[in-house]
Amino acid sequence: MMTSPAGVPGAQQRDAASLVIEDLVAGYGEVRALDKVTIVAGAASITAVLGANGAGKTTLLRAISGMVRPRSGRVLLDGADRAGRSPEDMARAGIAHVPEGQGVIAELTVEENLRIGMMSWPGIAPRRADRAAALAEAYERFTVLADRRRKIAATLSGGERQMLVIARALVARPRVLLLDEPSLGLAPRVMTQVMDMVVRLSRESGITTVLVEQNARVALAIADRGVVLNLGRVVAEAPAGELAADVALRHHYLGF
Ligand SMILES: Nc1ncnc2c1ncn2[C@@H]1O[C@H](COP(=O)(O)OP(=O)(O)OP(=O)(O)O)[C@@H](O)[C@H]1O
Ligand SMILES: [Mg+2]
């Protein structure tokens, strides 16, 4: 198991977590959205989850974070199976889920949005000093948010909102970060900034990241491994560079 490097600003002191999904089956009523999906995400790694609309990417993240109850299979965090636990239990175990859509509360300030992230802090209510430290850490990492801390979120650009929802998830100090299409709707330059942040969270803070993306090219450029889903099944799973070099796979499933 890896630990965060010492002396890195904002580095987290907890060990990096491994996440293993085994034979996961989940769905909605008659719809089987995930059919025996197996994914191994090493500690502090970035795993890109790719595939067309309806492939099951969002359902996979929901099943990991407890928003959807798996019908069968395992969600192993550091080897302990947590499949079927509530979202609150999963958050307490260190899994943070950032859903699609840059969902900030537009009428609240940047800082108020970050404080909402702390309300779901696992365990007992955090002390004032801990909350202040978590905010300071967020502003150190996301300097653009520090400059805008008193502005209402409605005034932020799309990229700044995406940074804010990620920062809000991080104030709970998760060990696993599930990101659903963070690049959606962003200009290419801003998309690059978001991806750079994802890389830093993994490399500097040891956060194990599952990155769902429609933009396969961008995701594979930063990921360690990639998984391609199609109609709820894994059709390819390999180091990111291998998937990016597979012309037939790109043509059939990845759109680039
Ligand atoms: N709340 C729901 N109720 C019923 N069926 C759903 C629900 N959410 C998703 N589905 C179905 O489950 C399957 C997988 O959907 P999911 O949203 O996980 O795919 P996705 O890969 O995230 O797609 P997208 O790229 O469009 O976000 C699809 O067939 C979808 O229609
Ligand atoms: Mg989706």
Coordinates of C-alpha atoms and ligand atoms in Angstrom, one line a residue:
M1 CA 0.0 0.0 0.0
M2 CA 1.2 3.5 -0.8
T3 CA 1.3 6.5 1.5
S4 CA 1.1 10.1 0.4
P5 CA 4.5 11.7 -0.1
A6 CA 5.5 13.9 2.9
G7 CA 5.7 17.6 2.5
V8 CA 3.3 17.9 -0.4
P9 CA 0.9 20.8 0.2
G10 CA -2.5 19.4 1.1
A11 CA -1.2 15.8 1.1
Q12 CA -3.5 13.4 2.9
Q13 CA -2.0 11.3 5.5
R14 CA -4.2 8.3 5.1
D15 CA -3.0 5.3 3.1
A16 CA -4.2 5.0 -0.5
A17 CA -7.1 2.6 -0.9
S18 CA -7.5 -0.2 -3.4
L19 CA -10.9 -0.7 -4.9
V20 CA -12.0 -3.9 -6.5
I21 CA -15.3 -4.4 -8.2
E22 CA -16.2 -8.1 -8.7
D23 CA -19.0 -9.6 -10.8
L24 CA -21.2 -6.6 -10.0
V25 CA -24.8 -6.9 -11.2
A26 CA -27.1 -3.9 -10.9
G27 CA -30.1 -2.3 -12.6
Y28 CA -33.4 -0.6 -12.4
G29 CA -36.5 -2.8 -12.4
E30 CA -36.3 -5.0 -15.5
V31 CA -33.3 -3.1 -16.8
R32 CA -30.0 -4.9 -16.2
A33 CA -27.5 -2.0 -16.5
L34 CA -24.5 -3.9 -15.2
D35 CA -23.9 -7.5 -15.9
K36 CA -21.0 -9.1 -13.9
V37 CA -18.7 -6.2 -14.1
T38 CA -15.2 -6.7 -12.7
I39 CA -12.7 -3.8 -12.3
V40 CA -9.5 -3.6 -10.3
A41 CA -8.4 -0.1 -9.3
G42 CA -5.0 -0.1 -7.7
A43 CA -4.2 2.2 -4.8
A44 CA -3.7 5.9 -5.9
S45 CA -4.4 4.9 -9.5
I46 CA -6.7 6.5 -12.1
T47 CA -9.1 4.1 -13.8
A48 CA -11.0 5.5 -16.9
V49 CA -14.4 4.0 -17.5
L50 CA -15.5 4.5 -21.0
G51 CA -18.4 3.5 -23.3
A52 CA -21.3 4.9 -25.3
N53 CA -24.5 6.4 -23.9
G54 CA -26.4 3.8 -21.8
A55 CA -23.3 1.6 -21.4
G56 CA -23.7 1.6 -17.6
K57 CA -21.0 4.0 -16.6
T58 CA -23.2 6.1 -14.3
T59 CA -24.8 3.0 -12.8
L60 CA -21.4 1.6 -12.0
L61 CA -20.5 4.7 -10.0
R62 CA -23.9 4.6 -8.3
A63 CA -23.5 1.0 -7.4
I64 CA -20.0 1.7 -5.9
S65 CA -21.2 4.7 -3.8
G66 CA -24.4 2.9 -2.6
M67 CA -26.9 5.1 -4.5
V68 CA -28.0 1.9 -6.4
R69 CA -28.1 -1.3 -4.5
P70 CA -26.2 -4.1 -6.4
R71 CA -28.2 -7.3 -7.0
S72 CA -25.0 -9.3 -6.6
G73 CA -21.3 -9.0 -6.7
R74 CA -18.7 -7.4 -4.5
V75 CA -17.4 -3.8 -3.9
L76 CA -14.1 -4.4 -2.1
L77 CA -12.4 -1.5 -0.4
D78 CA -9.0 -2.6 0.8
G79 CA -10.3 -6.2 0.6
A80 CA -13.4 -5.7 2.7
D81 CA -16.7 -6.2 0.8
R82 CA -19.1 -3.3 1.2
A83 CA -21.6 -4.0 -1.6
G84 CA -25.1 -3.1 -0.6
R85 CA -24.2 -0.6 2.1
S86 CA -25.9 2.8 2.3
P87 CA -24.4 5.9 0.7
E88 CA -23.7 7.2 4.2
D89 CA -21.8 4.1 5.0
M90 CA -19.8 4.3 1.8
A91 CA -19.0 8.0 2.4
R92 CA -17.8 7.0 5.9
A93 CA -15.6 4.3 4.4
G94 CA -14.0 7.0 2.3
I95 CA -15.8 6.9 -1.0
A96 CA -16.8 10.2 -2.5
H97 CA -19.1 10.4 -5.6
V98 CA -19.2 13.5 -7.8
P99 CA -22.3 13.1 -10.0
E100 CA -22.6 14.4 -13.5
G101 CA -23.6 18.0 -14.0
Q102 CA -21.5 20.4 -12.0
G103 CA -24.3 20.6 -9.4
V104 CA -23.4 23.5 -7.1
I105 CA -26.0 25.5 -5.2
A106 CA -26.0 28.6 -7.4
E107 CA -27.4 31.0 -4.7
L108 CA -24.7 30.2 -2.2
T109 CA -21.2 31.4 -2.1
V110 CA -18.2 29.2 -3.0
E111 CA -17.4 28.9 0.7
E112 CA -20.9 28.0 1.7
N113 CA -20.9 25.3 -1.0
L114 CA -17.7 23.9 0.5
R115 CA -19.2 23.9 4.0
I116 CA -22.1 21.8 2.7
G117 CA -19.5 19.2 1.8
M118 CA -18.4 19.2 5.4
M119 CA -22.0 18.5 6.6
S120 CA -21.7 15.0 5.1
W121 CA -18.4 14.6 6.9
P122 CA -18.1 11.0 8.0
G123 CA -18.3 10.3 11.7
I124 CA -18.9 12.9 14.4
A125 CA -19.4 16.6 13.8
P126 CA -16.0 18.1 12.9
R127 CA -14.4 20.6 15.3
R128 CA -14.2 24.2 14.1
A129 CA -10.4 24.0 13.7
D130 CA -10.8 20.9 11.5
R131 CA -13.3 22.7 9.3
A132 CA -11.0 25.7 9.0
A133 CA -8.1 23.4 8.1
A134 CA -10.1 21.6 5.5
L135 CA -11.2 24.9 3.9
A136 CA -7.6 26.1 3.9
E137 CA -6.5 22.9 2.2
A138 CA -9.2 23.3 -0.4
Y139 CA -8.2 26.9 -1.2
E140 CA -4.5 25.9 -1.3
R141 CA -5.3 23.3 -3.9
F142 CA -7.9 25.2 -5.8
T143 CA -6.5 28.7 -5.9
V144 CA -9.3 29.8 -8.3
L145 CA -11.8 29.1 -5.6
A146 CA -9.8 31.0 -3.0
D147 CA -10.0 34.1 -5.1
R148 CA -13.8 33.7 -5.4
R149 CA -14.7 32.4 -1.9
R150 CA -17.2 35.2 -1.2
K151 CA -18.8 35.1 -4.7
I152 CA -22.1 33.2 -5.3
A153 CA -21.6 30.1 -7.3
A154 CA -23.9 31.4 -10.0
T155 CA -21.1 33.7 -11.1
L156 CA -18.6 30.9 -11.7
S157 CA -17.7 29.6 -15.1
G158 CA -18.3 25.9 -16.0
G159 CA -14.8 25.0 -15.2
E160 CA -14.8 26.8 -11.9
R161 CA -18.1 25.0 -11.0
Q162 CA -16.5 21.6 -11.8
M163 CA -13.6 22.5 -9.6
L164 CA -16.0 23.5 -6.8
V165 CA -17.9 20.2 -6.9
I166 CA -14.6 18.3 -6.8
A167 CA -13.4 20.5 -3.9
R168 CA -16.7 19.9 -2.1
A169 CA -16.2 16.2 -2.3
L170 CA -12.6 16.5 -1.1
V171 CA -13.3 18.4 2.1
A172 CA -14.6 15.0 3.4
R173 CA -11.1 13.7 2.8
P174 CA -12.1 10.7 0.8
R175 CA -9.7 7.9 -0.2
V176 CA -11.7 7.0 -3.4
L177 CA -13.1 9.6 -5.7
L178 CA -15.8 8.7 -8.3
L179 CA -16.1 11.3 -11.0
D180 CA -18.9 11.2 -13.5
E181 CA -18.0 13.0 -16.8
P182 CA -16.2 16.0 -15.2
S183 CA -15.2 17.3 -18.6
L184 CA -18.8 17.5 -20.0
G185 CA -19.6 20.9 -21.6
L186 CA -16.1 22.4 -20.8
A187 CA -13.9 24.1 -23.4
P188 CA -10.8 22.1 -24.3
R189 CA -8.4 24.3 -22.3
V190 CA -10.6 24.1 -19.2
M191 CA -11.0 20.4 -19.7
T192 CA -7.2 20.1 -19.5
Q193 CA -7.2 22.0 -16.2
V194 CA -9.7 19.6 -14.7
M195 CA -7.8 16.6 -15.9
D196 CA -4.5 18.0 -14.5
M197 CA -6.3 18.4 -11.2
V198 CA -7.4 14.7 -11.3
V199 CA -3.8 13.7 -11.9
R200 CA -2.5 15.7 -9.0
L201 CA -5.1 14.3 -6.6
S202 CA -3.9 10.8 -7.5
R203 CA -0.2 11.5 -7.6
E204 CA 0.2 13.9 -4.8
S205 CA -2.7 13.0 -2.5
G206 CA -2.9 9.3 -3.2
I207 CA -6.6 9.4 -4.0
T208 CA -7.8 6.3 -6.0
T209 CA -9.9 7.7 -8.8
V210 CA -12.6 6.1 -11.1
L211 CA -13.1 8.6 -13.9
V212 CA -16.1 8.1 -16.1
E213 CA -15.7 10.0 -19.4
Q214 CA -17.4 10.3 -22.8
N215 CA -14.2 11.9 -24.0
A216 CA -12.1 8.7 -24.1
R217 CA -9.0 10.3 -25.7
V218 CA -8.7 12.8 -22.9
A219 CA -9.4 10.2 -20.1
L220 CA -6.9 7.7 -21.5
A221 CA -4.2 10.3 -21.7
I222 CA -4.2 10.6 -17.9
A223 CA -5.5 7.2 -16.7
D224 CA -3.4 4.2 -15.6
R225 CA -5.9 1.7 -16.8
G226 CA -9.1 1.8 -18.8
V227 CA -12.3 -0.1 -18.9
V228 CA -14.7 -0.1 -21.8
L229 CA -18.3 -0.9 -21.1
N230 CA -20.9 -1.8 -23.6
L231 CA -24.5 -2.6 -22.7
G232 CA -23.5 -3.3 -19.1
R233 CA -20.6 -5.6 -19.9
V234 CA -16.8 -5.1 -19.9
V235 CA -15.6 -5.4 -23.4
A236 CA -12.0 -4.3 -22.8
E237 CA -9.8 -3.8 -19.8
A238 CA -6.1 -2.9 -20.1
P239 CA -3.4 -0.3 -19.4
A240 CA -4.7 3.1 -20.8
G241 CA -1.9 3.3 -23.4
E242 CA -2.9 -0.1 -24.9
L243 CA -6.5 0.9 -25.2
A244 CA -5.6 4.2 -26.8
A245 CA -3.4 2.3 -29.4
D246 CA -6.1 -0.2 -30.3
V247 CA -7.5 1.2 -33.6
A248 CA -10.4 -1.2 -33.9
L249 CA -11.5 -0.7 -30.3
R250 CA -11.3 3.1 -30.7
H251 CA -13.4 2.9 -33.8
H252 CA -16.0 0.6 -32.4
Y253 CA -16.4 1.9 -28.8
L254 CA -14.4 5.0 -28.1
G255 CA -15.2 7.4 -30.9
F256 CA -11.8 8.7 -31.7
Ligands
LIG1 N1 -33.2 5.7 -13.2 C1 -33.2 4.8 -14.2 N2 -34.3 4.0 -14.4 C2 -34.4 3.1 -15.4 N3 -33.4 2.8 -16.2 C3 -32.3 3.5 -16.1 C4 -32.1 4.5 -15.1 N4 -30.9 5.1 -15.2 C5 -30.3 4.5 -16.2 N5 -31.1 3.5 -16.7 C6 -30.8 2.6 -17.8 O1 -29.6 1.8 -17.4 C7 -28.7 1.7 -18.5 C8 -27.4 2.3 -18.1 O2 -27.5 3.7 -17.9 P1 -26.3 4.6 -17.4 O3 -26.9 5.9 -17.1 O4 -25.6 3.8 -16.3 O5 -25.4 4.7 -18.6 P2 -24.2 5.7 -18.9 O6 -23.1 4.8 -19.5 O7 -23.9 6.5 -17.8 O8 -24.8 6.6 -20.1 P3 -24.5 8.1 -20.5 O9 -23.2 8.1 -21.3 O10 -25.7 8.5 -21.3 O11 -24.4 8.9 -19.2 C9 -29.4 2.4 -19.7 O12 -30.1 1.4 -20.4 C10 -30.3 3.3 -19.1 O13 -31.4 3.6 -19.9
MG2 MG -23.9 8.5 -17.4

